[in-house]
mmCIF file of C-alpha atoms and ligand atoms in Angstrom:
data_model
loop_
_atom_site.group_PDB
_atom_site.id
_atom_site.type_symbol
_atom_site.label_atom_id
_atom_site.label_comp_id
_atom_site.label_asym_id
_atom_site.label_seq_id
_atom_site.Cartn_x
_atom_site.Cartn_y
_atom_site.Cartn_z
ATOM 1 C CA MET A 73 -11.817 2.051 -20.246
ATOM 2 C CA GLY A 74 -13.861 3.172 -23.441
ATOM 3 C CA MET A 75 -16.491 1.771 -25.186
ATOM 4 C CA ASN A 76 -13.984 0.838 -27.912
ATOM 5 C CA ALA A 77 -11.249 -1.197 -25.761
ATOM 6 C CA VAL A 78 -14.566 -3.639 -25.017
ATOM 7 C CA LEU A 79 -15.746 -3.999 -28.554
ATOM 8 C CA GLN A 80 -12.492 -4.350 -30.191
ATOM 9 C CA PRO A 81 -9.728 -7.106 -28.990
ATOM 10 C CA GLN A 82 -6.260 -5.865 -28.926
ATOM 11 C CA ARG A 83 -3.995 -8.025 -31.361
ATOM 12 C CA ARG A 84 -1.573 -9.785 -29.475
ATOM 13 C CA ILE A 85 1.745 -8.613 -29.959
ATOM 14 C CA PRO A 86 4.262 -11.918 -30.644
ATOM 15 C CA GLU A 87 7.081 -11.951 -28.671
ATOM 16 C CA TRP A 88 9.672 -11.466 -31.505
ATOM 17 C CA GLN A 89 8.017 -8.107 -32.311
ATOM 18 C CA ALA A 90 8.190 -6.750 -29.196
ATOM 19 C CA VAL A 91 11.994 -7.865 -29.156
ATOM 20 C CA LEU A 92 12.662 -6.066 -32.183
ATOM 21 C CA THR A 93 10.933 -2.623 -30.988
ATOM 22 C CA GLY A 94 13.044 -3.100 -28.133
ATOM 23 C CA SER A 95 16.212 -2.850 -30.435
ATOM 24 C CA PHE A 96 18.809 -0.198 -29.472
ATOM 25 C CA THR A 97 18.656 2.386 -32.928
ATOM 26 C CA ARG A 98 19.792 5.217 -30.567
ATOM 27 C CA PRO A 99 24.117 4.722 -30.858
ATOM 28 C CA ALA A 100 24.676 6.608 -27.257
ATOM 29 C CA GLN A 101 21.943 4.049 -25.606
ATOM 30 C CA LEU A 102 24.023 1.474 -27.204
ATOM 31 C CA LEU A 103 27.600 3.073 -26.224
ATOM 32 C CA ALA A 104 26.316 3.229 -22.248
ATOM 33 C CA TYR A 105 24.748 -0.591 -22.135
ATOM 34 C CA LEU A 106 28.454 -1.760 -23.256
ATOM 35 C CA GLN A 107 29.957 0.645 -21.198
ATOM 36 C CA LEU A 108 31.849 2.063 -24.345
ATOM 37 C CA PRO A 109 33.086 5.938 -24.192
ATOM 38 C CA PRO A 110 29.994 8.443 -25.261
ATOM 39 C CA ASP A 111 32.469 9.898 -28.120
ATOM 40 C CA LEU A 112 33.122 6.482 -29.738
ATOM 41 C CA PRO A 113 34.624 7.034 -33.150
ATOM 42 C CA GLY A 114 31.960 6.267 -35.875
ATOM 43 C CA LEU A 115 29.031 8.169 -33.461
ATOM 44 C CA LYS A 116 28.130 10.623 -36.346
ATOM 45 C CA LEU A 117 27.900 7.678 -38.909
ATOM 46 C CA ALA A 118 25.643 5.916 -36.735
ATOM 47 C CA GLU A 119 23.047 8.889 -37.065
ATOM 48 C CA VAL A 120 23.234 8.748 -40.565
ATOM 49 C CA ARG A 121 19.332 8.374 -41.406
ATOM 50 C CA ASP A 122 19.671 5.970 -44.452
ATOM 51 C CA PHE A 123 21.501 3.048 -42.800
ATOM 52 C CA PRO A 124 20.979 3.820 -39.272
ATOM 53 C CA LEU A 125 22.501 1.319 -35.939
ATOM 54 C CA ARG A 126 19.998 -1.048 -35.247
ATOM 55 C CA VAL A 127 20.839 -3.945 -32.733
ATOM 56 C CA PRO A 128 18.520 -6.188 -30.833
ATOM 57 C CA LEU A 129 19.375 -5.962 -27.224
ATOM 58 C CA GLY A 130 19.999 -9.607 -26.970
ATOM 59 C CA PHE A 131 22.274 -9.298 -29.819
ATOM 60 C CA ALA A 132 23.694 -6.889 -28.025
ATOM 61 C CA GLY A 133 23.699 -8.965 -24.733
ATOM 62 C CA ARG A 134 26.138 -11.335 -26.645
ATOM 63 C CA MET A 135 28.705 -8.455 -26.935
ATOM 64 C CA GLU A 136 32.072 -8.284 -24.133
ATOM 65 C CA LYS A 137 31.115 -4.675 -22.222
ATOM 66 C CA GLY A 138 34.184 -1.984 -22.564
ATOM 67 C CA ASN A 139 35.479 -3.629 -25.530
ATOM 68 C CA PRO A 140 35.194 -1.354 -28.673
ATOM 69 C CA GLU A 141 37.001 -4.518 -30.399
ATOM 70 C CA ASP A 142 34.127 -6.738 -29.667
ATOM 71 C CA PRO A 143 33.999 -9.139 -33.081
ATOM 72 C CA LEU A 144 29.874 -8.698 -32.735
ATOM 73 C CA PHE A 145 30.288 -4.726 -31.874
ATOM 74 C CA ARG A 146 32.173 -4.074 -34.709
ATOM 75 C CA GLN A 147 29.783 -6.006 -37.175
ATOM 76 C CA VAL A 148 27.067 -3.068 -35.957
ATOM 77 C CA TRP A 149 28.887 -0.261 -35.157
ATOM 78 C CA PRO A 150 30.409 2.196 -38.265
ATOM 79 C CA SER A 151 33.891 2.611 -38.350
ATOM 80 C CA PRO A 152 34.830 5.835 -39.497
ATOM 81 C CA ARG A 153 36.461 4.665 -42.688
ATOM 82 C CA GLU A 154 33.326 3.965 -43.872
ATOM 83 C CA ALA A 155 32.688 7.862 -44.800
ATOM 84 C CA GLU A 156 35.814 7.017 -47.460
ATOM 85 C CA LYS A 157 35.007 6.477 -51.211
ATOM 86 C CA SER A 158 36.865 3.607 -52.742
ATOM 87 C CA PRO A 159 37.924 2.420 -56.059
ATOM 88 C CA HIS A 160 36.035 -0.863 -57.580
ATOM 89 C CA PHE A 161 33.707 -0.447 -54.263
ATOM 90 C CA ALA A 162 30.388 0.409 -55.541
ATOM 91 C CA THR A 163 26.574 1.092 -54.564
ATOM 92 C CA ASP A 164 25.327 -1.917 -55.924
ATOM 93 C CA ALA A 165 28.037 -4.638 -55.533
ATOM 94 C CA VAL A 166 26.431 -7.671 -57.220
ATOM 95 C CA GLY A 167 24.832 -6.222 -59.910
ATOM 96 C CA ASP A 168 21.247 -6.859 -58.775
ATOM 97 C CA LEU A 169 19.672 -4.209 -59.899
ATOM 98 C CA ASP A 170 20.294 -5.475 -63.425
ATOM 99 C CA LYS A 171 18.412 -8.093 -62.836
ATOM 100 C CA LEU A 172 16.046 -7.019 -60.666
ATOM 101 C CA ARG A 173 12.663 -7.685 -61.742
ATOM 102 C CA PRO A 174 9.013 -5.530 -61.329
ATOM 103 C CA GLY A 175 7.605 -7.042 -57.661
ATOM 104 C CA GLY A 176 10.981 -7.683 -56.396
ATOM 105 C CA LEU A 177 12.289 -10.822 -58.436
ATOM 106 C CA ILE A 178 15.801 -11.699 -58.819
ATOM 107 C CA HIS A 179 16.368 -14.813 -61.547
ATOM 108 C CA LYS A 180 20.194 -15.015 -61.599
ATOM 109 C CA TYR A 181 21.060 -18.769 -61.651
ATOM 110 C CA HIS A 182 19.020 -21.503 -63.361
ATOM 111 C CA GLY A 183 16.354 -23.103 -61.782
ATOM 112 C CA ARG A 184 16.780 -20.675 -58.515
ATOM 113 C CA ALA A 185 14.524 -17.420 -58.499
ATOM 114 C CA LEU A 186 15.409 -15.119 -55.400
ATOM 115 C CA VAL A 187 11.990 -12.753 -54.144
ATOM 116 C CA ILE A 188 13.151 -9.555 -52.089
ATOM 117 C CA ALA A 189 10.158 -9.702 -49.288
ATOM 118 C CA THR A 190 10.845 -6.958 -47.605
ATOM 119 C CA GLY A 191 13.737 -4.433 -47.020
ATOM 120 C CA ALA A 192 13.562 -4.583 -43.069
ATOM 121 C CA CYS A 193 15.945 -6.413 -41.106
ATOM 122 C CA ALA A 194 16.423 -7.079 -37.706
ATOM 123 C CA ILE A 195 20.045 -5.887 -37.561
ATOM 124 C CA ASN A 196 21.767 -3.332 -39.703
ATOM 125 C CA CYS A 197 25.256 -5.191 -40.579
ATOM 126 C CA ARG A 198 27.736 -2.420 -41.558
ATOM 127 C CA TYR A 199 28.943 -4.636 -44.414
ATOM 128 C CA CYS A 200 25.762 -5.472 -45.836
ATOM 129 C CA PHE A 201 25.892 -5.955 -49.676
ATOM 130 C CA ARG A 202 22.551 -4.714 -49.936
ATOM 131 C CA ARG A 203 22.951 -1.281 -47.601
ATOM 132 C CA HIS A 204 22.076 0.519 -50.726
ATOM 133 C CA PHE A 205 19.077 -1.099 -51.892
ATOM 134 C CA PRO A 206 16.340 0.776 -53.125
ATOM 135 C CA TYR A 207 14.256 -1.717 -51.123
ATOM 136 C CA ALA A 208 11.020 1.165 -51.371
ATOM 137 C CA GLU A 209 10.702 0.662 -54.883
ATOM 138 C CA ALA A 210 11.553 -3.006 -55.233
ATOM 139 C CA LYS A 211 10.721 -5.328 -52.994
ATOM 140 C CA ALA A 212 7.446 -7.688 -53.638
ATOM 141 C CA SER A 213 4.939 -6.104 -51.240
ATOM 142 C CA ARG A 214 1.541 -7.768 -50.774
ATOM 143 C CA LYS A 215 0.084 -5.950 -54.153
ATOM 144 C CA HIS A 216 3.087 -7.594 -56.124
ATOM 145 C CA TRP A 217 2.125 -11.169 -55.014
ATOM 146 C CA GLN A 218 -0.018 -12.179 -57.485
ATOM 147 C CA PRO A 219 2.086 -10.980 -60.521
ATOM 148 C CA LEU A 220 5.131 -11.972 -59.092
ATOM 149 C CA LEU A 221 3.163 -15.659 -58.274
ATOM 150 C CA ASP A 222 2.059 -15.597 -61.884
ATOM 151 C CA GLU A 223 5.643 -14.658 -63.249
ATOM 152 C CA LEU A 224 7.179 -18.027 -61.227
ATOM 153 C CA ALA A 225 4.113 -20.102 -62.554
ATOM 154 C CA ALA A 226 5.170 -19.044 -66.075
ATOM 155 C CA ASP A 227 8.701 -20.388 -65.944
ATOM 156 C CA GLN A 228 8.623 -23.873 -65.782
ATOM 157 C CA SER A 229 12.844 -23.874 -65.323
ATOM 158 C CA ILE A 230 12.411 -22.316 -61.645
ATOM 159 C CA GLU A 231 12.478 -25.142 -59.021
ATOM 160 C CA GLU A 232 13.711 -23.136 -56.144
ATOM 161 C CA VAL A 233 12.514 -19.937 -54.544
ATOM 162 C CA ILE A 234 14.337 -18.002 -52.113
ATOM 163 C CA LEU A 235 13.132 -15.534 -49.779
ATOM 164 C CA SER A 236 15.169 -12.986 -49.204
ATOM 165 C CA GLY A 237 15.497 -9.352 -48.356
ATOM 166 C CA GLY A 238 15.928 -7.461 -45.934
ATOM 167 C CA ASP A 239 15.585 -10.392 -43.980
ATOM 168 C CA PRO A 240 11.955 -12.346 -44.696
ATOM 169 C CA LEU A 241 11.660 -13.370 -41.372
ATOM 170 C CA SER A 242 10.927 -9.652 -40.522
ATOM 171 C CA LEU A 243 7.560 -9.931 -42.042
ATOM 172 C CA ALA A 244 4.359 -11.137 -39.918
ATOM 173 C CA ASP A 245 3.261 -14.821 -40.201
ATOM 174 C CA ASP A 246 0.145 -14.887 -41.841
ATOM 175 C CA LYS A 247 1.721 -12.430 -44.572
ATOM 176 C CA LEU A 248 4.380 -15.357 -45.193
ATOM 177 C CA ALA A 249 2.192 -18.120 -44.760
ATOM 178 C CA GLU A 250 -0.357 -16.692 -47.091
ATOM 179 C CA LEU A 251 2.711 -16.306 -49.538
ATOM 180 C CA VAL A 252 3.678 -19.554 -49.441
ATOM 181 C CA MET A 253 0.397 -20.946 -49.827
ATOM 182 C CA GLY A 254 0.836 -19.406 -53.168
ATOM 183 C CA LEU A 255 4.194 -20.183 -53.701
ATOM 184 C CA ASP A 256 2.745 -24.352 -52.923
ATOM 185 C CA GLY A 257 0.507 -23.977 -55.652
ATOM 186 C CA ILE A 258 2.926 -23.812 -58.653
ATOM 187 C CA PRO A 259 3.618 -27.460 -59.680
ATOM 188 C CA HIS A 260 7.020 -27.012 -60.860
ATOM 189 C CA LEU A 261 8.616 -25.197 -57.547
ATOM 190 C CA LYS A 262 10.327 -28.207 -55.449
ATOM 191 C CA ARG A 263 12.063 -26.325 -52.644
ATOM 192 C CA LEU A 264 11.940 -23.196 -50.837
ATOM 193 C CA ARG A 265 14.888 -21.627 -49.532
ATOM 194 C CA LEU A 266 15.133 -18.456 -46.969
ATOM 195 C CA HIS A 267 17.742 -16.951 -46.102
ATOM 196 C CA THR A 268 17.805 -15.088 -42.594
ATOM 197 C CA ARG A 269 19.822 -13.632 -39.755
ATOM 198 C CA GLN A 270 16.834 -12.613 -37.728
ATOM 199 C CA ALA A 271 16.460 -16.386 -36.603
ATOM 200 C CA ILE A 272 20.132 -15.600 -35.028
ATOM 201 C CA VAL A 273 19.894 -12.154 -33.892
ATOM 202 C CA VAL A 274 16.522 -12.521 -32.633
ATOM 203 C CA PRO A 275 15.978 -16.377 -31.620
ATOM 204 C CA GLU A 276 12.595 -15.928 -30.668
ATOM 205 C CA ARG A 277 11.436 -15.247 -34.216
ATOM 206 C CA ILE A 278 11.264 -18.881 -34.101
ATOM 207 C CA ASN A 279 7.858 -19.371 -33.054
ATOM 208 C CA ASP A 280 4.853 -21.786 -32.969
ATOM 209 C CA GLU A 281 3.276 -19.774 -35.789
ATOM 210 C CA LEU A 282 6.562 -19.779 -38.247
ATOM 211 C CA LEU A 283 6.543 -23.188 -37.476
ATOM 212 C CA ASP A 284 2.888 -23.812 -38.551
ATOM 213 C CA TRP A 285 3.282 -22.541 -42.305
ATOM 214 C CA LEU A 286 6.646 -23.807 -42.639
ATOM 215 C CA THR A 287 5.777 -27.169 -42.049
ATOM 216 C CA ASP A 288 2.238 -27.319 -43.787
ATOM 217 C CA SER A 289 4.233 -26.229 -47.105
ATOM 218 C CA ARG A 290 4.635 -29.305 -50.016
ATOM 219 C CA LEU A 291 7.707 -27.610 -50.127
ATOM 220 C CA GLN A 292 10.733 -28.973 -49.242
ATOM 221 C CA LYS A 293 12.825 -26.344 -46.877
ATOM 222 C CA VAL A 294 16.318 -25.094 -46.447
ATOM 223 C CA ILE A 295 17.020 -22.133 -43.825
ATOM 224 C CA VAL A 296 20.173 -20.568 -44.539
ATOM 225 C CA VAL A 297 21.583 -18.845 -41.442
ATOM 226 C CA HIS A 298 23.822 -15.935 -41.368
ATOM 227 C CA VAL A 299 26.663 -16.365 -38.471
ATOM 228 C CA ASN A 300 29.808 -14.800 -38.851
ATOM 229 C CA HIS A 301 31.316 -15.355 -35.239
ATOM 230 C CA PRO A 302 30.969 -18.219 -32.923
ATOM 231 C CA ASN A 303 29.745 -15.719 -30.206
ATOM 232 C CA GLU A 304 26.915 -15.042 -31.823
ATOM 233 C CA LEU A 305 25.701 -18.443 -30.980
ATOM 234 C CA ASP A 306 24.336 -18.745 -27.233
ATOM 235 C CA THR A 307 21.729 -21.103 -25.174
ATOM 236 C CA SER A 308 19.007 -18.920 -26.996
ATOM 237 C CA VAL A 309 20.024 -19.292 -30.328
ATOM 238 C CA GLY A 310 20.616 -23.441 -29.726
ATOM 239 C CA LEU A 311 16.785 -23.641 -28.615
ATOM 240 C CA ALA A 312 15.151 -21.784 -32.043
ATOM 241 C CA MET A 313 18.034 -24.036 -34.033
ATOM 242 C CA GLU A 314 16.681 -27.293 -31.925
ATOM 243 C CA ARG A 315 12.641 -26.170 -32.499
ATOM 244 C CA LEU A 316 13.675 -26.024 -36.597
ATOM 245 C CA LYS A 317 15.493 -29.072 -36.505
ATOM 246 C CA ARG A 318 12.706 -31.074 -34.778
ATOM 247 C CA ALA A 319 10.701 -29.724 -37.836
ATOM 248 C CA GLY A 320 13.118 -31.476 -40.053
ATOM 249 C CA ILE A 321 14.219 -28.318 -41.676
ATOM 250 C CA PRO A 322 18.248 -28.244 -43.030
ATOM 251 C CA LEU A 323 20.368 -25.739 -42.096
ATOM 252 C CA LEU A 324 23.612 -24.465 -43.388
ATOM 253 C CA ASN A 325 25.379 -20.994 -42.636
ATOM 254 C CA GLN A 326 26.709 -18.285 -44.776
ATOM 255 C CA SER A 327 29.461 -16.080 -43.231
ATOM 256 C CA VAL A 328 31.416 -13.365 -44.495
ATOM 257 C CA LEU A 329 35.413 -12.714 -43.940
ATOM 258 C CA LEU A 330 35.786 -9.804 -42.343
ATOM 259 C CA LYS A 331 38.797 -8.300 -41.415
ATOM 260 C CA GLY A 332 39.352 -8.052 -37.770
ATOM 261 C CA ILE A 333 36.261 -9.963 -36.698
ATOM 262 C CA ASN A 334 36.519 -13.475 -37.979
ATOM 263 C CA ASP A 335 40.122 -13.605 -39.968
ATOM 264 C CA THR A 336 42.122 -16.327 -37.981
ATOM 265 C CA PRO A 337 41.882 -19.759 -38.355
ATOM 266 C CA SER A 338 41.131 -20.148 -34.565
ATOM 267 C CA VAL A 339 37.990 -18.155 -34.966
ATOM 268 C CA LEU A 340 36.974 -20.304 -38.539
ATOM 269 C CA LYS A 341 37.380 -23.228 -36.440
ATOM 270 C CA SER A 342 35.193 -22.721 -33.957
ATOM 271 C CA LEU A 343 32.887 -21.236 -35.621
ATOM 272 C CA SER A 344 32.303 -24.248 -37.928
ATOM 273 C CA GLU A 345 32.343 -26.662 -34.622
ATOM 274 C CA ARG A 346 29.966 -24.302 -32.675
ATOM 275 C CA LEU A 347 27.708 -24.505 -35.807
ATOM 276 C CA PHE A 348 27.788 -28.007 -35.828
ATOM 277 C CA GLU A 349 27.133 -28.295 -32.168
ATOM 278 C CA PHE A 350 23.971 -26.240 -32.983
ATOM 279 C CA GLY A 351 22.748 -28.610 -36.188
ATOM 280 C CA ILE A 352 23.876 -26.316 -38.649
ATOM 281 C CA LEU A 353 26.265 -26.971 -41.889
ATOM 282 C CA PRO A 354 28.949 -24.386 -42.564
ATOM 283 C CA TYR A 355 27.778 -23.731 -46.638
ATOM 284 C CA TYR A 356 29.590 -20.432 -47.764
ATOM 285 C CA LEU A 357 32.617 -18.454 -46.607
ATOM 286 C CA HIS A 358 31.783 -15.369 -48.671
ATOM 287 C CA GLN A 359 34.578 -13.035 -50.170
ATOM 288 C CA LEU A 360 33.200 -9.170 -49.355
ATOM 289 C CA ASP A 361 31.071 -7.927 -51.803
ATOM 290 C CA ARG A 362 32.563 -4.684 -52.824
ATOM 291 C CA VAL A 363 29.884 -1.940 -51.291
ATOM 292 C CA GLN A 364 30.907 1.487 -51.233
ATOM 293 C CA GLY A 365 31.810 1.904 -47.374
ATOM 294 C CA ALA A 366 32.081 -1.513 -46.357
ATOM 295 C CA ALA A 367 36.138 -1.178 -48.138
ATOM 296 C CA HIS A 368 37.919 -1.833 -44.419
ATOM 297 C CA TYR A 369 36.446 -4.770 -43.687
ATOM 298 C CA GLU A 370 38.026 -6.473 -46.954
ATOM 299 C CA VAL A 371 40.182 -9.535 -46.501
ATOM 300 C CA ASP A 372 43.019 -10.205 -48.949
ATOM 301 C CA GLU A 373 42.073 -12.905 -51.124
ATOM 302 C CA ALA A 374 45.309 -14.916 -50.547
ATOM 303 C CA VAL A 375 45.240 -14.223 -47.280
ATOM 304 C CA ALA A 376 41.381 -15.926 -47.347
ATOM 305 C CA LYS A 377 42.907 -18.946 -49.477
ATOM 306 C CA ALA A 378 45.574 -19.245 -46.806
ATOM 307 C CA LEU A 379 42.929 -19.510 -43.668
ATOM 308 C CA VAL A 380 40.528 -21.835 -45.512
ATOM 309 C CA ARG A 381 43.551 -24.142 -46.530
ATOM 310 C CA ASP A 382 44.836 -23.900 -42.816
ATOM 311 C CA ILE A 383 41.246 -24.794 -41.656
ATOM 312 C CA SER A 384 40.647 -28.115 -43.828
ATOM 313 C CA GLY A 385 44.328 -29.376 -42.608
ATOM 314 C CA GLN A 386 42.160 -28.858 -38.967
ATOM 315 C CA LEU A 387 38.855 -29.798 -39.904
ATOM 316 C CA PRO A 388 36.352 -32.784 -41.507
ATOM 317 C CA GLY A 389 35.358 -31.757 -45.056
ATOM 318 C CA TYR A 390 31.895 -31.306 -44.481
ATOM 319 C CA LEU A 391 32.963 -28.285 -41.519
ATOM 320 C CA VAL A 392 34.668 -26.586 -43.816
ATOM 321 C CA PRO A 393 32.906 -23.650 -46.002
ATOM 322 C CA ARG A 394 33.375 -22.939 -49.171
ATOM 323 C CA LEU A 395 35.207 -19.863 -50.297
ATOM 324 C CA VAL A 396 32.981 -17.967 -52.793
ATOM 325 C CA ARG A 397 32.737 -14.467 -54.312
ATOM 326 C CA GLU A 398 29.751 -13.200 -56.333
ATOM 327 C CA VAL A 399 31.142 -12.296 -59.266
ATOM 328 C CA ALA A 400 28.414 -10.082 -61.286
ATOM 329 C CA GLY A 401 27.153 -11.854 -64.922
ATOM 330 C CA GLN A 402 27.795 -15.229 -63.496
ATOM 331 C CA PRO A 403 25.765 -18.771 -63.483
ATOM 332 C CA SER A 404 26.643 -19.026 -60.362
ATOM 333 C CA LYS A 405 28.947 -18.184 -57.189
ATOM 334 C CA THR A 406 32.640 -18.154 -58.082
ATOM 335 C CA TRP A 407 34.107 -20.405 -55.851
ATOM 336 C CA ILE A 408 37.763 -19.784 -55.157
ATOM 337 C CA HIS A 409 40.401 -22.415 -54.765
ATOM 338 C CA TRP A 410 42.569 -22.465 -52.349
HETATM 339 S S1 SF4 B 254 20.906 -9.439 -42.064
HETATM 340 FE FE1 SF4 B 254 21.522 -9.547 -43.731
HETATM 341 S S2 SF4 B 254 20.620 -7.552 -45.551
HETATM 342 FE FE2 SF4 B 254 20.453 -7.355 -43.010
HETATM 343 S S3 SF4 B 254 21.890 -5.536 -43.059
HETATM 344 FE FE3 SF4 B 254 22.352 -7.841 -41.942
HETATM 345 S S4 SF4 B 254 23.467 -8.739 -43.855
HETATM 346 FE FE4 SF4 B 254 22.378 -6.987 -44.492
#
C-alpha cells in the first residue's frame, strides 16, 4: 500500500452512485439480461451517442424477461421510428429555449421559477421532451449559483423554486445542500419543488444525507415524481416513498400518456391506485410534448379525453390526474377538459 493511500482516506461513494455506475449503457447487455434477441430493431439508435441507452439495473429488474413489448422496456428502448422526421414535432418542444436565462433559470409561469440544476439523468426515456436540450451550455453549474441566487432574490414575485433537469437528484448531496441553503436565504421564497424520476428508478437515492438537507431547509417542500406504469412501483420504491412521507413531504406524480404503454383505462386506473398505496397523489397526465423522435408515442387527444373520462367514472376524484398539455407561451399548463 503506498503512502498516499494511508494519508488520504478514500471518499465514501454513496450507494446510489454505485448503483448508477452499474447501469446498463450497452444495448447488447440489456438485451442479454432481458433474454431478448441480440438484433432487436432499434439497436443502432440505442447506441447513438447524443441520447444513448441508460437503464439502472433495478429498473430493468422490473421488466418482464423475454417480452419486447414490456411497458417499461418500451420507455427506454428506441423504436426504429425515432429516426423519422415528423411534421409539427420540434427539437425544443415546449419553448424552453426562448425563456432560458443565463445560469439555467427558466421563468415561464407567475410565482414559480425552474432551475435546470443538471443535465444528468439516471435513465434515458426515449419520449423525453428535453432529449435535445443543450444542457452543456444551459445548466446551472456551481459557478452560476451566485448569479442565479441574485436573480431570484431580485424578483419578489417568485415564491417557488423548482429544481429540475435532467434530474436534480443526480447531483451530490453536498452540492444540493449548498444550493438549497442559498435558496433558504432568500426571504420571499416559500416553496421548494423537486422534479425527479431518479427517486423511482434508483430508490437508493432517498438516503439519510438527502433527508438531512431537505428537512433542514425552512422552505415548504413538495416532490413530484415521474411514473408512467404501475409496474415501476415495487417494494424498493415503496420504502423510499415511505421515508419521504415520514419526513412530511407531500408526494405528487406526473405521467406522460404513451401509446402502447399506459393508454388503456385498466393501466391508468391501476397506476392511480398503486400510486396512492405508495402515498403519492396523481397530479398530471401529460399529452406528449411534441419532441422530434417521439411521434410514435403520441396518443390522439380524443382518445386521451375518452380514457380520462373512463377512469373518472371508476375512481374517486382525487385519484384522477389532470389531463394537460404544455403549450409554448401560455401562462400555465393547458388543462384538456374531457
Ligand atoms: S428522467 Fe425525465 S428528464 Fe431524464 S430522460 Fe427521463 S423524462 Fe427526460
